[in-house]
Tab-separated table of C-alpha atoms in Angstrom:
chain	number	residue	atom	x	y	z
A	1	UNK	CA	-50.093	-20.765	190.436
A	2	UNK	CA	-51.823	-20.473	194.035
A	3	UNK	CA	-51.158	-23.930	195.885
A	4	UNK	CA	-53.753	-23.527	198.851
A	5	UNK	CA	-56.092	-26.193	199.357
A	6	UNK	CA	-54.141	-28.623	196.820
A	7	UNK	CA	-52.651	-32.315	197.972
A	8	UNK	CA	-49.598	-33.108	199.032
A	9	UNK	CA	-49.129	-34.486	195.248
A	10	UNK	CA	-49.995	-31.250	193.453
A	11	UNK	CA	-47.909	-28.602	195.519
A	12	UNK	CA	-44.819	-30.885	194.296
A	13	UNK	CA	-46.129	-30.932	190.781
A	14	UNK	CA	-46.511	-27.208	191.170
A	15	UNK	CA	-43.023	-26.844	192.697
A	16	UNK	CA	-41.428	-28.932	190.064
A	17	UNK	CA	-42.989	-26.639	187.652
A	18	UNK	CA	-41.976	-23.552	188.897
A	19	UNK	CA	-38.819	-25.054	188.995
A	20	UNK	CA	-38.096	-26.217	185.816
A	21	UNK	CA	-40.423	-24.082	183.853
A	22	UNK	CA	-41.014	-20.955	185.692
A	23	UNK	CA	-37.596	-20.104	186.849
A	24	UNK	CA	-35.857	-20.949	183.751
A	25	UNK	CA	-38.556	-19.073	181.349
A	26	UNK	CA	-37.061	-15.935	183.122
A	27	UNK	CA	-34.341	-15.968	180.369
A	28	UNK	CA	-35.644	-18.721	178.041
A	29	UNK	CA	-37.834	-19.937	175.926
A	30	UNK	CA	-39.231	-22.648	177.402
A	31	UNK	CA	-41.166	-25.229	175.363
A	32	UNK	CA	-43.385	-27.590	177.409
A	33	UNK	CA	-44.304	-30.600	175.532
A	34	UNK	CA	-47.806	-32.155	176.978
A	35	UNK	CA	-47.524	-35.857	176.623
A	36	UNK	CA	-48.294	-39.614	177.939
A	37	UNK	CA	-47.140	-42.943	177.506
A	38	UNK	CA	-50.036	-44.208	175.511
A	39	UNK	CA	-49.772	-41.413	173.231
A	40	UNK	CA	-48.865	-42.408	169.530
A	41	UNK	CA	-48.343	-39.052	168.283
A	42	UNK	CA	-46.354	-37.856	170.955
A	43	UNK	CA	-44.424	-40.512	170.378
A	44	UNK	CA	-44.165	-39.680	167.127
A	45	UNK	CA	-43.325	-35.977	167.768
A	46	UNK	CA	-41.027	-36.851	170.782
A	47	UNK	CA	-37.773	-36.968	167.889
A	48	UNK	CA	-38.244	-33.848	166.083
A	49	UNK	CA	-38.738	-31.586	169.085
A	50	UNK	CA	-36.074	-32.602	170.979
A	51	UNK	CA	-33.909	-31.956	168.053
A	52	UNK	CA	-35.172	-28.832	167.396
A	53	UNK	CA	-34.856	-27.476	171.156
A	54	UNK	CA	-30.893	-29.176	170.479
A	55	UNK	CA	-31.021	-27.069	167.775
A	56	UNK	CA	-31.763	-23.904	169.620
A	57	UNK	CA	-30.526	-24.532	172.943
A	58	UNK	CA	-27.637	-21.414	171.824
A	59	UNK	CA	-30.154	-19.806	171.366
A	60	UNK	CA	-32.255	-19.435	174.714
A	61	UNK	CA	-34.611	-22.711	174.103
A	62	UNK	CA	-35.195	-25.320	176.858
A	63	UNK	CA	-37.476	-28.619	176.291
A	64	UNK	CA	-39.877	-29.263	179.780
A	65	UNK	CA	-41.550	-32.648	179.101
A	66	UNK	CA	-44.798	-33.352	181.032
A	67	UNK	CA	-46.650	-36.173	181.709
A	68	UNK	CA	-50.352	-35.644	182.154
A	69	UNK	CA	-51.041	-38.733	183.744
A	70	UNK	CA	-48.787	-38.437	186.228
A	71	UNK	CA	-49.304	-33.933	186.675
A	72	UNK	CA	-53.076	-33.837	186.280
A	73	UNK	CA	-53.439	-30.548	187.771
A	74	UNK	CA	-51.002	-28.832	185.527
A	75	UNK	CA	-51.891	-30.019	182.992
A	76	UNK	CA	-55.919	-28.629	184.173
A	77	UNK	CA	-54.325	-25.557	184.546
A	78	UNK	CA	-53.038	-25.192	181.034
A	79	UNK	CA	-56.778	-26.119	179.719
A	80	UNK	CA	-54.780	-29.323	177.979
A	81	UNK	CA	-57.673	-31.307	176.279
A	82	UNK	CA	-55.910	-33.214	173.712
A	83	UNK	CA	-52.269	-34.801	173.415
A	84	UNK	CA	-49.728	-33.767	172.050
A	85	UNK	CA	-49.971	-30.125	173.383
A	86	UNK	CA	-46.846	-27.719	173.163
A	87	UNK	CA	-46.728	-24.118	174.745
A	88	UNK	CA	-43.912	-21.779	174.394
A	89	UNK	CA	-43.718	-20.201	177.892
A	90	UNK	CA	-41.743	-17.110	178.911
A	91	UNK	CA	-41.299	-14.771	182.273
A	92	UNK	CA	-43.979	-17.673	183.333
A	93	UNK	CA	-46.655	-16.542	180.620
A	94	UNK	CA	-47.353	-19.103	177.699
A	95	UNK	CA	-46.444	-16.807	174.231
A	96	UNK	CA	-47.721	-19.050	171.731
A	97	UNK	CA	-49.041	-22.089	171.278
A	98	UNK	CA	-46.785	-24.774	168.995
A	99	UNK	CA	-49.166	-27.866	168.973
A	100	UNK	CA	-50.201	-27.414	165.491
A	101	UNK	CA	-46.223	-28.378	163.859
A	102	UNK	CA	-45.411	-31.014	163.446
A	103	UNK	CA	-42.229	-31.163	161.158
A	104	UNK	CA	-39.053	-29.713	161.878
A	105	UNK	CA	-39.357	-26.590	159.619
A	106	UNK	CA	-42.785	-25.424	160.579
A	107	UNK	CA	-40.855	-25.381	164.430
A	108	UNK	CA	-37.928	-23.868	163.201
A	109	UNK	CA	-40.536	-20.939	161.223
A	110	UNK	CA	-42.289	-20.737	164.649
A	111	UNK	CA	-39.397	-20.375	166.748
A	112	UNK	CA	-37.245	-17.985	163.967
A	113	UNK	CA	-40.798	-15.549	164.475
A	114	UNK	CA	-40.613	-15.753	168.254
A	115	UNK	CA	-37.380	-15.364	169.039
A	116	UNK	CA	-36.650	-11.906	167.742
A	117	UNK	CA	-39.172	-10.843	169.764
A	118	UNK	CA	-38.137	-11.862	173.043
A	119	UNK	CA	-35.228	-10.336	175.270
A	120	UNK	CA	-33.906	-13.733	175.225
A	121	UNK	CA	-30.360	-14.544	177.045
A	122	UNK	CA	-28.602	-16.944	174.982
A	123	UNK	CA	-25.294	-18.201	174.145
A	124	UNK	CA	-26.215	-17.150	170.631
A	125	UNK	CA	-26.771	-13.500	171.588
A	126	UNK	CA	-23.998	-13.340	173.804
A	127	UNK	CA	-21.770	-14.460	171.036
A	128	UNK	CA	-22.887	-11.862	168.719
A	129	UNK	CA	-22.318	-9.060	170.589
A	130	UNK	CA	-19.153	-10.206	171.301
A	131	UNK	CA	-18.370	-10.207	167.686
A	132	UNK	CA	-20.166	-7.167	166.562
A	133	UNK	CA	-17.109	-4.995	167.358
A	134	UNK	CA	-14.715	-7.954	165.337
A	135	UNK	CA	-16.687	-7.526	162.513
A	136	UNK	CA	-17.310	-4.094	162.027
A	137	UNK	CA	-13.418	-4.087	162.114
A	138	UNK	CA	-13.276	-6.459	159.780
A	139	UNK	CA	-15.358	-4.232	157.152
A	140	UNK	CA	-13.664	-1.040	158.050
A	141	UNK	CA	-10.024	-2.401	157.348
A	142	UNK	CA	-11.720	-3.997	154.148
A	143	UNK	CA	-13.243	-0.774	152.393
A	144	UNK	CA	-9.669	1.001	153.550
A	145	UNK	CA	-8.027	-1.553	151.069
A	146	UNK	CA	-5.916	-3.629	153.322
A	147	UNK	CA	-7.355	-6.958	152.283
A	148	UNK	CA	-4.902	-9.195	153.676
A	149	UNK	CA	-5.256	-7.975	157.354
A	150	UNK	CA	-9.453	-8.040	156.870
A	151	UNK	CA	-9.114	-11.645	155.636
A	152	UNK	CA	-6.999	-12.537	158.708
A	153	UNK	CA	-9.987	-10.594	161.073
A	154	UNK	CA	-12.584	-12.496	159.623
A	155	UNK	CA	-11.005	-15.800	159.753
A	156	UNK	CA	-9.755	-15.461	163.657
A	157	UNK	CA	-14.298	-14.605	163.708
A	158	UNK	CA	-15.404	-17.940	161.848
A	159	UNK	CA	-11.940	-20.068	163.918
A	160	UNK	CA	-14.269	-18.476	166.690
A	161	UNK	CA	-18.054	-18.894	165.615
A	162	UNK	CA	-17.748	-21.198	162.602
A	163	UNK	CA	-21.201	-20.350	161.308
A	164	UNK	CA	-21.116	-16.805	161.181
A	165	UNK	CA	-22.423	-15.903	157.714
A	166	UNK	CA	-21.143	-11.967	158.137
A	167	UNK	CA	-17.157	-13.969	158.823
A	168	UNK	CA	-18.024	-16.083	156.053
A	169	UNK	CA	-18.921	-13.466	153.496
A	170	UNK	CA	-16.045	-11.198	154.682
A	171	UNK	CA	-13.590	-14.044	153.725
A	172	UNK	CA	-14.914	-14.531	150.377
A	173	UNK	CA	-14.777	-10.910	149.679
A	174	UNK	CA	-11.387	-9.767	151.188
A	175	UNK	CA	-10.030	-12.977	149.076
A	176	UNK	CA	-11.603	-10.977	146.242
A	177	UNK	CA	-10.051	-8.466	146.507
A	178	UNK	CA	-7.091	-9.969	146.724
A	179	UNK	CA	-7.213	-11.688	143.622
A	180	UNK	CA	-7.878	-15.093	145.049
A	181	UNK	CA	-10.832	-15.691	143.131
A	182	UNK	CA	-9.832	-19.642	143.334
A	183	UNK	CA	-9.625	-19.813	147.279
A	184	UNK	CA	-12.686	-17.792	147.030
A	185	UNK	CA	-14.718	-20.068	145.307
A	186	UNK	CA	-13.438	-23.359	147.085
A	187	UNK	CA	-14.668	-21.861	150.428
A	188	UNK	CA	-18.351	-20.938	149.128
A	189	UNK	CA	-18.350	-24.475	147.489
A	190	UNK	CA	-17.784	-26.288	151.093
A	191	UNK	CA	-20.030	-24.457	152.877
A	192	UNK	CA	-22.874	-26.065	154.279
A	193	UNK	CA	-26.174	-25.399	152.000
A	194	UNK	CA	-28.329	-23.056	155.070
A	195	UNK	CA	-24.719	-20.800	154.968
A	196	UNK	CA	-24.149	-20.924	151.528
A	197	UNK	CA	-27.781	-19.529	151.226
A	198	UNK	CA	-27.186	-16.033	154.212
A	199	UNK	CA	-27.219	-12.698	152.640
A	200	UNK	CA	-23.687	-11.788	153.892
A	201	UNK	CA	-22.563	-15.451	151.613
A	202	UNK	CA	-24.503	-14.001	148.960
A	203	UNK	CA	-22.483	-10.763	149.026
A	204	UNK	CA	-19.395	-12.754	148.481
A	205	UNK	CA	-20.724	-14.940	145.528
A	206	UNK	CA	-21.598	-11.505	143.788
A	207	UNK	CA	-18.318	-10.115	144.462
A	208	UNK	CA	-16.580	-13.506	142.877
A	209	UNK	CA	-18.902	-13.103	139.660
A	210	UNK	CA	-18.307	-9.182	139.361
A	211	UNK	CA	-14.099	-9.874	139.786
A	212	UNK	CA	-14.531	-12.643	137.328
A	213	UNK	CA	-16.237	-10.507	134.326
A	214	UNK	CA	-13.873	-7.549	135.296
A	215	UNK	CA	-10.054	-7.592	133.582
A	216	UNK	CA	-7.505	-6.042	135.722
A	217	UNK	CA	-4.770	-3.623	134.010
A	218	UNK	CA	-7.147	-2.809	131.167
A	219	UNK	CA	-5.629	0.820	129.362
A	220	UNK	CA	-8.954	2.388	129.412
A	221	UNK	CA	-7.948	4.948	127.066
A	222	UNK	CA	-8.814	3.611	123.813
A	223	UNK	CA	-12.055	2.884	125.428
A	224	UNK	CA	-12.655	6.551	126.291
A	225	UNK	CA	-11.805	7.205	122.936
A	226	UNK	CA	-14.562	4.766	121.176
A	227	UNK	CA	-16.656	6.471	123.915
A	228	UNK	CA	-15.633	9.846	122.939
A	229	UNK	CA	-16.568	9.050	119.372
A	230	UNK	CA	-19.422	7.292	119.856
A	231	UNK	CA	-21.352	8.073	123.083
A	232	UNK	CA	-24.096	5.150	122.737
A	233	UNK	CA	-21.120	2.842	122.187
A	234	UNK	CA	-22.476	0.408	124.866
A	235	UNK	CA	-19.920	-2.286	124.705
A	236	UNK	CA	-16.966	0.280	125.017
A	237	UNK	CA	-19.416	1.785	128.277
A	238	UNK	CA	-19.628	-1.926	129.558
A	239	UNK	CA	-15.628	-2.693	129.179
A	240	UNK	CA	-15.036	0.450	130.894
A	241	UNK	CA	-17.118	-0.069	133.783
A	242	UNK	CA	-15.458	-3.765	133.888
A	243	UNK	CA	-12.073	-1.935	133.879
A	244	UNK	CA	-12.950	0.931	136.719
A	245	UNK	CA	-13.980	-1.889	138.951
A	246	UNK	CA	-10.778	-4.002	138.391
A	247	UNK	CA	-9.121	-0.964	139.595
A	248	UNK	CA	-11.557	-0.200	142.667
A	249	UNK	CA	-12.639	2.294	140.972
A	250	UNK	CA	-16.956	2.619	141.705
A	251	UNK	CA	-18.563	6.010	140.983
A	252	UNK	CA	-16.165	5.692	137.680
A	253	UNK	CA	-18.054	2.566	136.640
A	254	UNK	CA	-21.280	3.047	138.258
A	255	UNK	CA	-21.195	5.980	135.801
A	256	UNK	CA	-20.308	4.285	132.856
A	257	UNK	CA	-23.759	1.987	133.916
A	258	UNK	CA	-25.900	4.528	134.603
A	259	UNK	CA	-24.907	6.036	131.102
A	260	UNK	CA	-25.823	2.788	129.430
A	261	UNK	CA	-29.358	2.523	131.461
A	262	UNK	CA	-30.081	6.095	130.584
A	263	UNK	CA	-29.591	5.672	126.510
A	264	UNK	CA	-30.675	2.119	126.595
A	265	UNK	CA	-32.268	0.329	129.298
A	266	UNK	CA	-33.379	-2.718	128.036
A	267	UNK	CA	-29.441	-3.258	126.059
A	268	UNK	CA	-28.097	-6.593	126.076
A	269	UNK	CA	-31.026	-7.837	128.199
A	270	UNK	CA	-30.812	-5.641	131.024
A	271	UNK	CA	-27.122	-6.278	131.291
A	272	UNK	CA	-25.796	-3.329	132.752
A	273	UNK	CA	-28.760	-2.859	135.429
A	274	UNK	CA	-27.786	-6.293	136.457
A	275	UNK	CA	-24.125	-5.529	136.592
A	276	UNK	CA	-24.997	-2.415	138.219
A	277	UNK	CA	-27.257	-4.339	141.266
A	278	UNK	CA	-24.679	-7.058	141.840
A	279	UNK	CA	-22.140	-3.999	142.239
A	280	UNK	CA	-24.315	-2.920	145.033
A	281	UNK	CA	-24.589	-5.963	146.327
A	282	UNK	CA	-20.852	-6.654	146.716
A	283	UNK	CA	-20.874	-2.799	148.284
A	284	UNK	CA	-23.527	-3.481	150.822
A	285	UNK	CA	-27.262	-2.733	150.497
A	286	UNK	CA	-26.904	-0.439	153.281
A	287	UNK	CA	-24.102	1.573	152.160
A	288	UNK	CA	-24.660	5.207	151.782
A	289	UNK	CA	-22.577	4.980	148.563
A	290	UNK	CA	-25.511	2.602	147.455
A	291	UNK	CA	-28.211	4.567	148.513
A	292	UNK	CA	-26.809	6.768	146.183
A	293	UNK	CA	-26.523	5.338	143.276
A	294	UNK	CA	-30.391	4.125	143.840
A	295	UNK	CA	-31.305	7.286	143.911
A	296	UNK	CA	-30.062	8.057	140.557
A	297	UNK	CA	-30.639	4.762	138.949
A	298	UNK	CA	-34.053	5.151	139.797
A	299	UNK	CA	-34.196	9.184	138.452
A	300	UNK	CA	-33.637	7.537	135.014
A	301	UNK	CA	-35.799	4.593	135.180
A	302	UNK	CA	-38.860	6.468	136.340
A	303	UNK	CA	-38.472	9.843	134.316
């Protein structure tokens, strides 16, 4: 923003802005909020977007409010016709323009489609490299059966970042697999409704209602034998693919599915597809093991 030939008045608004806009838009998001005293809307919007830069201040966002009475020129510069006017500016360069929201959730959309875009530093992003390494560790000691030492990994991760839905999720499922199916569901019932709602959260609910329709210690070998017998004996297939997961036990019971889907899809309503889905969502939809098992799931429901 050349300052020859300005006033005295505009080089200072155009240091000021450089100075709280410019510099810090080298790392952040910077949302400059257009406004003026006599403005009833601005007014009106004043609330929700300084809660929503609160919001994601851990994120990388800063909240520049400007008064066009009293910064004419920038204002001019920015082409500002009508009030309120809010630009997301970053590296100096306005990257979208935000004056159409005006409610806290069509920001938050805005901002959620921005940010990923941007090679924002944040306290947020920081954080979550930091805890990448935690968490992988976490899942590793968690597939290798030692629940009780993955439960205390992912709780020293949420003491640390209380709103990490991958902690979260990876408490609820290590006290799966520990049995704990009551300390399992009394942490996903006190978490806050946006956590409750993740992906990694939603992992953990499916592994609480796959452990509760599963009976441990089951002697599977009378149900082999009705199987045996009786190869479209679907409820025998189903109790056995209960029992193989009680026992940690998958390709045993994603077989005993898969049998069911291939002689009977539609049986019981779809009920062992279902079963068969949450199991992969307990697994992880990324898994290789899961990949898998798509692959042959869909072999059968395509052929």
């Amino acid at each position: 923003m050349a300052t020859l030939g300005l006033s005295e008045q505009d080089k200072q608004a155009v240091a000021d802005f450089r100075r709280d806009v410019v510099d810090p838009s080298q790392t952040k998001l910077v949302l400059v909020d257009f406004w003026a005293e006599w403005c009833q809307p601005c007014k009106q919007l004043s609330p929700i977007i300084e809660k929503i830069a609160a919001e994601y201040a851990d994120r990388g966002v800063l909240l520049v409010k400007i008064n066009v009475d009293e910064n004419r020129f920038i204002a001019s510069q920015f082409r500002v016709q009508s009030i309120p006017t809010v630009y997301a500016i970053f590296q100096g360069q306005p990257v979208a323009d935000l004056s159409q929201a005006r409610t806290e959730g069509q920001y938050r959309q805005m901002l959620d489609q921005i940010l990923p875009q941007l090679p924002i530093e944040s306290e947020a992003g920081q954080m979550a490299q930091d805890l990448a390494p935690l968490l992988a560790m976490g899942e590793e000691v968690l597939a290798g059966g030692d629940a009780a030492r993955a439960l205390s990994i992912f709780g020293q991760i949420s003491e640390m970042a209380p709103e990490n839905e991958e902690a979260t999720g990876g408490q609820i499922r290590a006290l799966v697999a520990l049995g704990h199916l009551d300390e399992a569901e009394a942490l996903l019932a006190a978490l806050p409704p946006e956590l409750a709602k993740s992906a990694a959260v939603e992992r953990g609910r499916a592994a609480i209602a796959l452990a509760r329709s599963a009976t441990p210690g089951v002697d599977i070998a009378p149900l082999q034998a009705r199987i045996a017998a009786d190869p479209q004996d679907y409820d025998a297939l189903f109790e056995l693919s209960a029992a193989q997961m009680a026992a940690g036990h998958r390709d045993a019971a994603a077989d005993a599915l898969l049998a069911i889907i291939a002689g009977d899809r539609d049986w019981s309503e779809g009920k062992a597809r279902n079963q068969l889905l949450q199991l992969f969502e307990v697994v992880g939809l990324e898994d290789p093991w899961v990949a898998a098992q798509r692959r042959r799931l869909s072999a059968i429901l395509f052929s």
